[in-house]
Amino acid sequence: MPATLNYPGVYVEELPSGVHAITGVPTSITAFVGRAARGPLNSPTVINSFSDFGRQFGGIVAGYPLGYSVRDFFANGGGQAVIVRVWMAASSPSSSSTSTSSMSSASSASSASSASSASSASSASSASSASSASSVSGSSSSSSSAFSLPSQSDGVARMNATGPDSIGLALQAASPGTWGNAVQVHVATNKLDATVAASLGYADPGVLFDLLVTDTGSGLSETIRNVSVVDGTRRIDQVLPIESQLVLMQQNPDGTPVLPNPLVAPPATAEPPLLASPPNPPNTLGPWPNLSGGVDSAFITDPKLYTPVDGSKTGIYALENTDIFNLLCIPPDTSTWSSTSVFFTTVYPLALVYCKSRRAVLLVDSPSDWTTVAQAQAGPAGLNLTAGGDYGAIYFPMLVEADPLRPGQLANFAPSGAVAGVIAQTDATRGVWKAPAGTAAALAGVQGLSVPMTNADNGQLNPVGVNCLRTFQFTGSVVWGARTMRGADALTDDYKYLPVRRLALYIEESLYRGTQWVVFEPNDEPLWSQIRLNVQAFMQSLFLQQAFAGTTPKDAYLVKCDSETTTPYDQSVGVVNILVGFAPLRPAEFVVLQIQQLAGQTGSS
């Protein structure tokens, strides 16, 4: 009723329909966790193409299997991926002293001071690879005129450039790896108009400068304009994470940026020295200085980098910082991985547990030492992946593909990335309830399989829950299995088949997100009827897409939320129970053709 009825006439009022539409969640967002040549560490990064992966993580690089898996994902129909890069220091990391460079121009006392400061920093670096010092002009306190540079054992390339008025700029590459050694940096004085500087919150234009950065390896160039070491809106350590893909300020062990202390404006000079050239510098200024000390990741032998036990959000648990993923691929870190490697003893079992908590499915690459069908048949029992195995699927054998880094040569690759792409393609064309297997589940770019199989060979692996990859005439290499790791016939599991498990996860996640509005609503029949209305509408939409078995809604699904599911006791403790059931479509694995002769038939009527 309107709030006030004070004049005779007609009042119009809009009433809520009571419908809270439940939208289905994505089904094939694939998370990849592994080593890459570059890119942010332990930070889930969404990409939508292999070109995105190349720009942000370096693309395909020798010795990095992750790049090949991501390539296969997009080549086979994948749409969106989330990349988590991990990195491990070598057992005996080579120490690299911090590169120190002074960028100066025409002869001036300030320039000479800058060079002297840089020389002091270089000497300090030679004495200790973990520290360096750089003077701040005009500072009277030694504690406020120097800063210490962090340890070099993290593989990040660094340099100590000299900024305006000889202020040291402790810069580093945005992520570990030798790629950072190709990054060049120039500092250029800005000479902004005082009015423009004031609009940025700085009274003295002389404290602002430009940072010119070039990655000579990829060709990417950046100009970070109007930054300062003076506290304010353009403080360099706060600007670089937002505006630069290549460099950051170095950090102290406590995570604070390495900056002059205290952060006050240096004394103004009549004419700030030109400390660096603009783009296309004159030859007389010499080459731009490079960062140095970057080190690539070693092969990861510590499972805690994938599955930390200290509660940190690194490795696969970095995915806690992403909203949703449906498939998880952890490509083995080397070209060969045995059934006794850390992947099978530690990483995969914990990944299955994590996938269960996130309503996702783990795609497992079978061990590379499964070189025969007999080994693959006996192998699953020793992998310790049966517990929680309905949240995972294993594929055998490896793919034989061309290696773009070795023209004309073929190599073996883990299949999980390609299978994830096939699953994404099947979801898009048929739905999550369709088994991602069959003659339509072709593997693009695959030249062959490491272990060719016959029907008899396939018949040994299917009953133990190993999904086979097969090659047939005309269709090429295809996915020829759709079981979870609880799919062995002996287990008789409800979630024997991958499409049944994935459809259940899809329904669970969609309803979980679509019923958040219910929390704190009055818990009685009006609420229950609204819940039934909304959930039934969602399930009916799936029924119309032929996602369920059964010819009528009554046969296909069930939604119950009433006084039977939610008793007075449940109401007293704040609980509302919603029962949702569905009749799953199981794939037709075995097609039986019965042929019979019709004897004594003389004709047809």
Tab-separated table of C-alpha atoms in Angstrom, residues 364-367 373 375-381 392-397 457-470 479-490 496:
chain	number	residue	atom	x	y	z
A	364	VAL	CA	45.598	-35.565	-14.057
A	365	ASP	CA	48.382	-36.367	-16.514
A	366	SER	CA	49.274	-40.045	-16.289
A	367	PRO	CA	52.901	-40.756	-15.309
A	373	VAL	CA	49.103	-50.685	-21.421
A	375	GLN	CA	51.657	-50.498	-16.634
A	376	ALA	CA	48.676	-48.197	-17.082
A	377	GLN	CA	46.294	-50.975	-16.041
A	378	ALA	CA	48.184	-51.720	-12.841
A	379	GLY	CA	49.151	-48.110	-12.133
A	380	PRO	CA	46.008	-46.450	-10.709
A	381	ALA	CA	46.001	-48.619	-7.598
A	392	GLY	CA	39.480	-35.810	-10.846
A	393	ALA	CA	40.036	-37.630	-14.119
A	394	ILE	CA	43.234	-39.194	-15.459
A	395	TYR	CA	44.201	-39.437	-19.131
A	396	PHE	CA	46.606	-41.800	-20.904
A	397	PRO	CA	48.895	-41.737	-22.914
A	457	ASP	CA	44.052	-52.437	-24.921
A	458	ASN	CA	41.317	-49.896	-24.299
A	459	GLY	CA	39.215	-52.659	-22.765
A	460	GLN	CA	41.858	-53.198	-20.089
A	461	LEU	CA	42.017	-49.541	-19.025
A	462	ASN	CA	38.397	-48.401	-19.153
A	463	PRO	CA	37.251	-50.717	-16.311
A	464	VAL	CA	39.926	-49.284	-13.981
A	465	GLY	CA	38.941	-45.665	-14.589
A	466	VAL	CA	41.742	-44.603	-16.948
A	467	ASN	CA	40.496	-42.415	-19.784
A	468	CYS	CA	42.186	-43.367	-23.017
A	469	LEU	CA	43.269	-41.181	-25.881
A	470	ARG	CA	42.872	-43.037	-29.155
A	479	VAL	CA	39.459	-38.368	-26.255
A	480	TRP	CA	37.964	-41.836	-25.780
A	481	GLY	CA	37.004	-41.963	-22.116
A	482	ALA	CA	34.782	-40.025	-19.711
A	483	ARG	CA	35.239	-41.496	-16.250
A	484	THR	CA	36.407	-39.972	-13.002
A	485	MET	CA	39.130	-41.566	-10.920
A	486	ARG	CA	36.289	-43.228	-9.014
A	487	GLY	CA	35.181	-44.715	-12.298
A	488	ALA	CA	36.543	-48.218	-11.811
A	489	ASP	CA	33.781	-50.781	-12.222
A	490	ALA	CA	34.690	-52.341	-8.881
A	496	LYS	CA	31.589	-42.817	-11.968
